[in-house]
Short mmCIF file of C-alpha atoms and ligand atoms in Angstrom, two decimals:
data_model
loop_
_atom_site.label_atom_id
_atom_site.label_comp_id
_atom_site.label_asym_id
_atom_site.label_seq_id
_atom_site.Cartn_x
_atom_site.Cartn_y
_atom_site.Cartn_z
CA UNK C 21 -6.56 45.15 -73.60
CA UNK C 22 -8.03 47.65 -70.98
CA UNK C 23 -6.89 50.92 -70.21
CA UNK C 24 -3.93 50.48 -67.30
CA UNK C 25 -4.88 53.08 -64.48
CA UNK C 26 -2.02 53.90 -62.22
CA UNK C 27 -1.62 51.77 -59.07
CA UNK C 28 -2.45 54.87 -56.91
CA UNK C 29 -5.72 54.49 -58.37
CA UNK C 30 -6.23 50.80 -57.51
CA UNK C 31 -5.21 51.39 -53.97
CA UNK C 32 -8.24 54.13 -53.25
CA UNK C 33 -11.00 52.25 -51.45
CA UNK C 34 -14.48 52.77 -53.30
CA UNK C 35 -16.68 55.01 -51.04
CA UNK C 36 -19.69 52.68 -49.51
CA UNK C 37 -22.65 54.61 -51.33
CA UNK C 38 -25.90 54.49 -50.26
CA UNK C 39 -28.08 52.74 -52.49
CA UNK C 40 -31.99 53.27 -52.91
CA UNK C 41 -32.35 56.81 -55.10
CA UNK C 42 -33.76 54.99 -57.89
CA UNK C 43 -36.41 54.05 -55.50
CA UNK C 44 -38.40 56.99 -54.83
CA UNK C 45 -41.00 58.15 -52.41
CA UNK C 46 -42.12 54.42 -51.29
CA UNK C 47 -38.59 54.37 -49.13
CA UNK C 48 -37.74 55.46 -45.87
CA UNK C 49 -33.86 56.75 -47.10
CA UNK C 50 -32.40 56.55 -43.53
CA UNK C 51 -28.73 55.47 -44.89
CA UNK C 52 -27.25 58.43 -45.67
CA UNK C 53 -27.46 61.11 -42.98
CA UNK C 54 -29.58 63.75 -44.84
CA UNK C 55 -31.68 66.36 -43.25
CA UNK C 56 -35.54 65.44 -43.54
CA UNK C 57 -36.03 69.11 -44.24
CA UNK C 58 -36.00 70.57 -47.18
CA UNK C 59 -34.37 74.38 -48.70
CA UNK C 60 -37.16 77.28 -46.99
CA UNK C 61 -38.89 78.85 -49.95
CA UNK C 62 -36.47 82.11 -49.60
CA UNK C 63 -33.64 79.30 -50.25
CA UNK C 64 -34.76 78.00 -52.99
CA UNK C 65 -35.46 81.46 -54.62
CA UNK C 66 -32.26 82.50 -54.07
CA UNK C 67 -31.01 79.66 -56.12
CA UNK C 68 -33.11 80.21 -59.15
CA UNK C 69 -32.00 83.83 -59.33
CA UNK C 70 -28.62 82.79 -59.39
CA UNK C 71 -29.85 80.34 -62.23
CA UNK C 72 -30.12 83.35 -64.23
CA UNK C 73 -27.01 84.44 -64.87
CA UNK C 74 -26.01 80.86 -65.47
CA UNK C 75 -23.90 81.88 -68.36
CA UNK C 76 -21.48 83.30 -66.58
CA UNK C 77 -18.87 81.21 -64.19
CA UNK C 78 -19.11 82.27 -60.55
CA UNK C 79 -17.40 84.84 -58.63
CA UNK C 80 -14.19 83.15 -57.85
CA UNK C 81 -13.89 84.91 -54.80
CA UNK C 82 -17.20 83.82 -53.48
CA UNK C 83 -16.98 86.52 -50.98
CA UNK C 84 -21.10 86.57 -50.48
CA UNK C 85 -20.63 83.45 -48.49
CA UNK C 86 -16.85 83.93 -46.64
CA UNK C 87 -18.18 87.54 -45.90
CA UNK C 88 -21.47 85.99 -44.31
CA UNK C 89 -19.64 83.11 -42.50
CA UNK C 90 -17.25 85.55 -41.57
CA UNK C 91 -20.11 87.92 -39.89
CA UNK C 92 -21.74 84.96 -38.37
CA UNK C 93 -18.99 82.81 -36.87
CA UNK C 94 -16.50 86.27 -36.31
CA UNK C 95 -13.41 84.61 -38.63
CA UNK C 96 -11.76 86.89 -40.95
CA UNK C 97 -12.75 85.53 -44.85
CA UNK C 98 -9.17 85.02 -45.02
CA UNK C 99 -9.13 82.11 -42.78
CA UNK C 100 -12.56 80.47 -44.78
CA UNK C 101 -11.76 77.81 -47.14
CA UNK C 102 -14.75 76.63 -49.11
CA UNK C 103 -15.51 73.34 -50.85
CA UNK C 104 -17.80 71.54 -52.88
CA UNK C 105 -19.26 69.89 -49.67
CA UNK C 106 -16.88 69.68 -46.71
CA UNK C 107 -15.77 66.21 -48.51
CA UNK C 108 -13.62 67.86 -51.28
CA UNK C 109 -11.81 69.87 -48.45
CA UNK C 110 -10.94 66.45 -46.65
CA UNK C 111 -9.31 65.25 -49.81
CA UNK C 112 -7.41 68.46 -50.85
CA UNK C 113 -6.15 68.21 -47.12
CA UNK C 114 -4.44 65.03 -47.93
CA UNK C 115 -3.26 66.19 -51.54
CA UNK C 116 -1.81 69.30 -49.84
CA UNK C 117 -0.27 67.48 -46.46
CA UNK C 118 0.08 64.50 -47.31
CA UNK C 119 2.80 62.38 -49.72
CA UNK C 120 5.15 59.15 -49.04
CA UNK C 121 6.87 59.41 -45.74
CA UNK C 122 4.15 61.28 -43.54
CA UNK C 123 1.21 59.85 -41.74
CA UNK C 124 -2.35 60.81 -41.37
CA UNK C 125 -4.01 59.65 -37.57
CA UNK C 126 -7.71 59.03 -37.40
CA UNK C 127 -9.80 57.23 -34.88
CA UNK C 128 -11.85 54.20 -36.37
CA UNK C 129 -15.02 53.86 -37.46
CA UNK C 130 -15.02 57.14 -38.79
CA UNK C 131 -16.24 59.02 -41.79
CA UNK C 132 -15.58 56.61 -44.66
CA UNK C 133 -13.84 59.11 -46.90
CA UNK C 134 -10.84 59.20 -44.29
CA UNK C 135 -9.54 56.27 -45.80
CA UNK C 136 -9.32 57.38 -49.16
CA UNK C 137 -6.18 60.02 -48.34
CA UNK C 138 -3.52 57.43 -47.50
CA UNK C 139 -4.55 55.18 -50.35
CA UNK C 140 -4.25 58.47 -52.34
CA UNK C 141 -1.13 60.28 -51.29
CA UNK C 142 0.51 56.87 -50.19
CA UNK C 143 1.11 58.52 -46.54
CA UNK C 144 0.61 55.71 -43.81
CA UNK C 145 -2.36 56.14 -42.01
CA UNK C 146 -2.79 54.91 -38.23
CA UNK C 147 -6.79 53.86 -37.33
CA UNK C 148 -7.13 54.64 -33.78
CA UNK C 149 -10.00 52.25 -32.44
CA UNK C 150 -12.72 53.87 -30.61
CA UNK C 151 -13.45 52.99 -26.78
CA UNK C 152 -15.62 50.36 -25.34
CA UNK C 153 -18.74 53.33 -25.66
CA UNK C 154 -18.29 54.21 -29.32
CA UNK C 155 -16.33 57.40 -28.44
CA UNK C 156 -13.46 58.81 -29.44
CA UNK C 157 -9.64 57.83 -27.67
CA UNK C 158 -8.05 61.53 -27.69
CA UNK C 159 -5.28 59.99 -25.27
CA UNK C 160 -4.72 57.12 -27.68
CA UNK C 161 -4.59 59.33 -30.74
CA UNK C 162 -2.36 61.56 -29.15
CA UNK C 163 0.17 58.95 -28.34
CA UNK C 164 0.25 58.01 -32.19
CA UNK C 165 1.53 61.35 -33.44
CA UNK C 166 5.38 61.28 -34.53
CA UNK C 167 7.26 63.84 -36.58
CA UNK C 168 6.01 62.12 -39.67
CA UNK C 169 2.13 63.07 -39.03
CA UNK C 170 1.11 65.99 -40.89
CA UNK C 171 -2.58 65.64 -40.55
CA UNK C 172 -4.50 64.29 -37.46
CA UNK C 173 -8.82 64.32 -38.13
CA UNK C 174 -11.22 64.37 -35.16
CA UNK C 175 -14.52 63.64 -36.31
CA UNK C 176 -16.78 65.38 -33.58
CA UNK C 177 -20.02 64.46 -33.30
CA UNK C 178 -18.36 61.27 -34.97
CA UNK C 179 -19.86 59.10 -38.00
CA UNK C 180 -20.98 57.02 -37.75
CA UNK C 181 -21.27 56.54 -34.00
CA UNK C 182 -22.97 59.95 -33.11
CA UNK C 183 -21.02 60.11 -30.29
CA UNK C 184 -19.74 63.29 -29.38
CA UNK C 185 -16.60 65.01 -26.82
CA UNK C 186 -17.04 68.57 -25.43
CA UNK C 187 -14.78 71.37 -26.47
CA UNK C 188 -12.35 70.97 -23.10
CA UNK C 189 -11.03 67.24 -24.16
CA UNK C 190 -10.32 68.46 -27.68
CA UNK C 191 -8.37 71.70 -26.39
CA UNK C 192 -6.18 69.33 -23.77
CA UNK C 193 -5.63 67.16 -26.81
CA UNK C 194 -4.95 70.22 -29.31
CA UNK C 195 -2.27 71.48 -26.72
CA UNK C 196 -0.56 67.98 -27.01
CA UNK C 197 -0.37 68.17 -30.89
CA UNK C 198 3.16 69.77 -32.28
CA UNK C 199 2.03 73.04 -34.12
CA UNK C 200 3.50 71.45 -37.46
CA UNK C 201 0.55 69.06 -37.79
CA UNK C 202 -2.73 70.27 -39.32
CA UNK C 203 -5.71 69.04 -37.10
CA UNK C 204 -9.21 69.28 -38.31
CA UNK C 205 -11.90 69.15 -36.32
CA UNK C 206 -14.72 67.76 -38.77
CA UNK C 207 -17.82 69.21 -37.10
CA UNK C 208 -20.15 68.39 -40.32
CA UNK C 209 -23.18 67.15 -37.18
CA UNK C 210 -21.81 69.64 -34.64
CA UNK C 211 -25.73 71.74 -34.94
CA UNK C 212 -27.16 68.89 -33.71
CA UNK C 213 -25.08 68.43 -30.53
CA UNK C 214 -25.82 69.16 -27.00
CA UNK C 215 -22.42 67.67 -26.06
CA UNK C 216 -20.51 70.51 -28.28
CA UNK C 217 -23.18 73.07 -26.76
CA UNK C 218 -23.29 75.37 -29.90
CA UNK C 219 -22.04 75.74 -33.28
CA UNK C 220 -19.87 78.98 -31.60
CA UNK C 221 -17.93 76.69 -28.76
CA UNK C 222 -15.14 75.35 -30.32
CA UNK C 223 -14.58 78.36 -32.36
CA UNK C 224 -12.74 80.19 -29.52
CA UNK C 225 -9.60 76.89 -30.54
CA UNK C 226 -9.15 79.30 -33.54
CA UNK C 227 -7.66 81.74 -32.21
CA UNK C 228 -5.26 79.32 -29.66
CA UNK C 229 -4.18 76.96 -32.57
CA UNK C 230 -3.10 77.99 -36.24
CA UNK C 231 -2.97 74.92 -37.15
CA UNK C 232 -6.65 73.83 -36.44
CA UNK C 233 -9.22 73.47 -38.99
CA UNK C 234 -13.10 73.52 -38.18
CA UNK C 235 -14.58 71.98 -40.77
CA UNK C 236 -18.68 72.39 -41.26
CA UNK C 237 -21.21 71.41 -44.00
CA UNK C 238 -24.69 72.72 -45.23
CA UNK C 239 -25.32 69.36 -46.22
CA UNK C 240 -27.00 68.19 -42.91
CA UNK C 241 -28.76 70.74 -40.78
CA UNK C 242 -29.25 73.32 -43.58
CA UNK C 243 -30.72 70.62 -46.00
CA UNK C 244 -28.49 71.75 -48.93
CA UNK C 245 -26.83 68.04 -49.48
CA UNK C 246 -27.58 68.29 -53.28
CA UNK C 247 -26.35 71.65 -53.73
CA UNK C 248 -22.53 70.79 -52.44
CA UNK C 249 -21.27 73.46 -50.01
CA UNK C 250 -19.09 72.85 -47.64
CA UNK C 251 -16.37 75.18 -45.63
CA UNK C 252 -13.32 75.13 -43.16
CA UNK C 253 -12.59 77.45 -40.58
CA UNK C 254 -8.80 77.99 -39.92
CA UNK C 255 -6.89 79.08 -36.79
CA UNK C 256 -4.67 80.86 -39.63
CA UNK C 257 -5.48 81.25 -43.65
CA UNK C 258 -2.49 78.96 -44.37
CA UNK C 259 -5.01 75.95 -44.83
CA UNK C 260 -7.25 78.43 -46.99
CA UNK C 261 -4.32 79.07 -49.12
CA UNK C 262 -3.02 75.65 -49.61
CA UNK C 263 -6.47 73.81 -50.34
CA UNK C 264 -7.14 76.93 -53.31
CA UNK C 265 -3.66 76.39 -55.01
CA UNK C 266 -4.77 72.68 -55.47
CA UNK C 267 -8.11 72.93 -56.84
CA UNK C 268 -9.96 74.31 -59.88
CA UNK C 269 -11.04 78.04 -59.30
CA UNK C 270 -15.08 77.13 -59.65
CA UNK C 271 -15.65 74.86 -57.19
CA UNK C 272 -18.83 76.08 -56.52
CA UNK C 273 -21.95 76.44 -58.41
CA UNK C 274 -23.61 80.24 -58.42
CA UNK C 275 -26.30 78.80 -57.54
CA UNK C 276 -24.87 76.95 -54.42
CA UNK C 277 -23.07 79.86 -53.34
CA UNK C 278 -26.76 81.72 -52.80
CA UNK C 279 -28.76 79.44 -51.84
CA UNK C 280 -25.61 78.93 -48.77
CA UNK C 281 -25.88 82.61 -48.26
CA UNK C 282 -29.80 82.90 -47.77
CA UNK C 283 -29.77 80.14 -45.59
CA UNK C 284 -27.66 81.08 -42.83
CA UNK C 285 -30.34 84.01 -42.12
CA UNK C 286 -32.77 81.77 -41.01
CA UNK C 287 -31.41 80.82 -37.50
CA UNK C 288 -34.72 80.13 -36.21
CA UNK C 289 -35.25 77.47 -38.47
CA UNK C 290 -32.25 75.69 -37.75
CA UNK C 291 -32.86 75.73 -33.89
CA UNK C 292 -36.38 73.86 -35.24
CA UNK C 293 -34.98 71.50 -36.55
CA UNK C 294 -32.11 70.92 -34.03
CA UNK C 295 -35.13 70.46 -31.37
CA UNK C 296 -37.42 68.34 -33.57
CA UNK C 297 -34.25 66.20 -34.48
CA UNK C 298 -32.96 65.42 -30.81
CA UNK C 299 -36.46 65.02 -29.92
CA UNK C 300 -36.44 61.94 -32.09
CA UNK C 301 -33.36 60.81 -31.25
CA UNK C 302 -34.38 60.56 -27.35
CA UNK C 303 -37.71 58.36 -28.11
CA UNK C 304 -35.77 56.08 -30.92
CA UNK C 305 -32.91 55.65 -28.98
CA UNK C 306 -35.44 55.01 -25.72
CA UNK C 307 -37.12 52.12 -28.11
CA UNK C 308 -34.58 50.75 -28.97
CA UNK C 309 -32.82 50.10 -25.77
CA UNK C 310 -36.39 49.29 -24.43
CA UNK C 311 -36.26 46.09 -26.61
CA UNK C 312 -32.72 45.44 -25.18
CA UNK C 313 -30.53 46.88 -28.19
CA UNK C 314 -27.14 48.56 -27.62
CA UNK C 315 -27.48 52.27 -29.26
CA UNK C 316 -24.39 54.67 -28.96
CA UNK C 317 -25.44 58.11 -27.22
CA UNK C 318 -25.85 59.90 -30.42
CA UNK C 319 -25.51 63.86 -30.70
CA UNK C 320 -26.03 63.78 -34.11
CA UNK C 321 -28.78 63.59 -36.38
CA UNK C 322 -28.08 59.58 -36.77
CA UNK C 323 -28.09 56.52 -34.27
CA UNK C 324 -25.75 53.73 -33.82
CA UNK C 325 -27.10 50.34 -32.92
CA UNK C 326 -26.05 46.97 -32.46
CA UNK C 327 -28.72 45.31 -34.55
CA UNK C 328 -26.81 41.72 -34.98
CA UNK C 329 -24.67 41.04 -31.96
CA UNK C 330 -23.54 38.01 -34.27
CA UNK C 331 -21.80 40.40 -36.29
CA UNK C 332 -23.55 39.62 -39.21
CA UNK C 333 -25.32 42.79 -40.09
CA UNK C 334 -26.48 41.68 -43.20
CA UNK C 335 -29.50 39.51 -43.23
CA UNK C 336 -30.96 42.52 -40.70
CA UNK C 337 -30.10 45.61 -43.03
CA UNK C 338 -31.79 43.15 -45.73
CA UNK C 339 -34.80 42.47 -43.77
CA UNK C 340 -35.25 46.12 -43.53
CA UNK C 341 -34.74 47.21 -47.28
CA UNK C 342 -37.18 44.41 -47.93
CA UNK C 343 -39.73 46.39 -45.74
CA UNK C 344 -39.09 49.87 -47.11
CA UNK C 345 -36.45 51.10 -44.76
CA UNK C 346 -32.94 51.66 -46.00
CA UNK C 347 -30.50 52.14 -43.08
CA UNK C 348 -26.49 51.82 -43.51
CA UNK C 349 -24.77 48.37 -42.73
CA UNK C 350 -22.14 48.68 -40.29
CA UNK C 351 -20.05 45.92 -42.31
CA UNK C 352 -19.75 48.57 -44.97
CA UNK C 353 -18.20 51.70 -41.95
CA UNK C 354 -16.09 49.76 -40.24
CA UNK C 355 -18.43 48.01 -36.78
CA UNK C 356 -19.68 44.80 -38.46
CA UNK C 357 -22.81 43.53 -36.55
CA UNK C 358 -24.12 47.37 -36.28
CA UNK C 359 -26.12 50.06 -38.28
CA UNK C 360 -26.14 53.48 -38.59
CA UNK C 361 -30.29 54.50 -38.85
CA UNK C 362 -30.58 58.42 -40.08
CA UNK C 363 -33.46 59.72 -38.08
CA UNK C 364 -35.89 60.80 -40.62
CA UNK C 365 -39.54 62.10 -39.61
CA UNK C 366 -41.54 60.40 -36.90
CA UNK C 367 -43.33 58.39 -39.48
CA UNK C 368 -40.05 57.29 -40.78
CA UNK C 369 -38.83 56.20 -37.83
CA UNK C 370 -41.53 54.62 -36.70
CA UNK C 371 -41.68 52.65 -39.90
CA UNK C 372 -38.17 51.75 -39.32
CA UNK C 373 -39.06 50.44 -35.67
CA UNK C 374 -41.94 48.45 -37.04
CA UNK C 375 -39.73 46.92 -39.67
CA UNK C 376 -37.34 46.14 -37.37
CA UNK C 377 -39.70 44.36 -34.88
CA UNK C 378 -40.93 42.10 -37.85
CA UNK C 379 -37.61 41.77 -39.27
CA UNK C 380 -36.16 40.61 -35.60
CA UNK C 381 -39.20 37.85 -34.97
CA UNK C 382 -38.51 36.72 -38.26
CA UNK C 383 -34.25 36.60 -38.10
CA UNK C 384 -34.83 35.76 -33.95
CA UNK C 385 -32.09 38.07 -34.23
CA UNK C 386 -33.16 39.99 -31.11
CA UNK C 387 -30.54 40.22 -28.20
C1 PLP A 19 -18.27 63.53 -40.75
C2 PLP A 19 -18.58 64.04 -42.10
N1 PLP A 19 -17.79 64.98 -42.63
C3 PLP A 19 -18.01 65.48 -43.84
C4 PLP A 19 -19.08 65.05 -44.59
C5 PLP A 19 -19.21 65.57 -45.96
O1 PLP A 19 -20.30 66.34 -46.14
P1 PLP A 19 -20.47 67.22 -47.46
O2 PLP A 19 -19.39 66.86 -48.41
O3 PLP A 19 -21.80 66.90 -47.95
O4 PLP A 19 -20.31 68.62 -46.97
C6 PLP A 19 -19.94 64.07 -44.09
C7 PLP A 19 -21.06 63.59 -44.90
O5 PLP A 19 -21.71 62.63 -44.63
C8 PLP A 19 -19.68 63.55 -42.82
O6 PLP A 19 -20.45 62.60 -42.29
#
């Protein structure tokens, strides 16, 4: 006899992980939307000081990092909810909003960890499909909000699609929402996005709509993925309040907290990378087309492409892990027939066109 785990367990979908980390160095790891950069020097240092004092928990105000997200993005540290990575403040959204009887609205494909807050909180959850382009349906979303909804997520630039809407469609959809409904606005890409404009547009929402939620990551442009650090920005600190009663006290590391705080004083490094990113993005997604491939206009750090317009993704994705390149199978996010390529350094993305050209004379896959 096994142990019998309750049936809320069974429903959660397992998260697609990435696989390939047992690998090493011989790998292009395109499959999982990491910065190619690494923590600056100063980052890093800040970390290991932190390391010192390892014996004792963290400050469980962290107010370091809210008072230097406050001073950057102008939000009172009231209003700053911070996570182990952005992902554990999308599920204590749904353990705080959501419950039998109320519904959660997201478009679809989206982030795959949506999924997990209906099977967890046994809300119903509506999948809004995307349009003909990849891009989000605000109208269609809009339409499928009832006085059950309690939490509505825009993905924006959206994974795994890339594609991204500027800050005036989400305000005419925010003034459509009823003010009892939590919307977050899961910017985790929004750096990278010329769409969006800067990481300071949307904020100006904040202060028209309590009940918005602008959630951000330093997993992706900062290059902090392993250390977990995540936050939310709130129209009000209601959200802040609610996602702290639900969750241990130390959800992040000393060591996290520091490295978080170092690296949002070096600005000038993120606008490198921002420029060396969507400089990639225009020649892959240029050489891809070239050979007659459907790509979704990215804004992220990531590209969307119809690589099997059979719908069978898989024999391509496995041509391409046999060649060193491992990019995400859009069978596993929802788009069968597509993948989602992280664009890693120009040697890693050429590798990946390379292995793709051998892979499609070899599948005659090509469109
Ligand atoms: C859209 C989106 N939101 C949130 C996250 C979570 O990021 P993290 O938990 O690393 O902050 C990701 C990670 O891939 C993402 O793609």
């Amino acid at each position: 006899m096994s142990i019998e785990f309750s049936a809320k367990t069974k429903r959660i979908p397992v998260y697609p992980v990435a696989a390939g980390y047992d690998l090493g160095a011989e790998v292009a790891m395109l499959a999982s939307n990491e910065a190619v950069f690494g923590p600056l020097e100063p980052v890093i240092e800040a970390a290991r000081r932190a390391v010192v004092g390892a014996n004792r928990y963290p400050d469980p105000s962290y107010m370091p990092l809210r008072q230097a997200l406050s001073e950057r993005y102008g939000v009172p540290w009231e209003r700053i909810a911070l996570g182990s990575g952005s992902c554990e403040l999308v599920m204590a959204a749904g353990e705080v909003l959501l419950e039998p009887g109320t519904e959660v609205v997201y478009a679809w494909p989206s982030f795959s960890v949506y999924p997990h807050l209906a099977a967890a909180s046994g809300a119903r959850e509506v999948r809004v499909p995307l349009t003909a382009e990849a891009e989000l349906d605000l109208d269609a979303m809009a339409t499928e909000i009832t006085v059950a909804t309690r939490l509505v997520i825009i993905c924006n630039p959206n994974n795994p699609t890339g594609t991204a809407l500027g800050v005036g469609p989400i305000e005419a959809f925010l003034e459509r929402v009823p003010p009892y409904v939590c919307v977050i606005l899961d910017e985790a890409y929004v750096e990278f996005s010329l769409t969006v404009g800067d990481p300071h547009a949307s904020l100006a929402l904040l202060d028209r709509y309590p009940n918005l939620v602008i959630l951000r990551t330093f997993s992706k442009v900062y290059g902090l993925a392993g250390l977990r650090v995540g936050y939310g920005l709130g129209g009000s600190d209601a959200f802040r309040v609610a996602v702290d009663q639900v969750r241990q006290p130390f959800y992040l590391t000393a060591a996290a907290q520091a490295a978080a705080v170092e690296a949002l004083r070096h600005q000038d490094e993120v606008e490198r990378r921002v420029s060396a990113t969507v400089a990639e993005r225009v020649r892959v997604t240029e050489a891809l087309r070239a050979r007659g491939y459907w790509v979704a206009e990215s804004d992220a750090n990531f590209l969307w492409a119809r690589l099997a317009p059979d719908g069978d993704d898989g024999p391509v994705i496995q041509a391409l892990a046999d060649r060193g390149v491992l990019v995400r199978s859009g069978t596993a996010l929802g788009g069968p027939g597509f993948a989602r390529v992280t664009l890693g350094t120009p040697a890693e993305n050429d590798r990946f066109l390379t292995a793709l050209q051998s892979s499609a004379s070899v599948l005659k896959e090509h469109v």
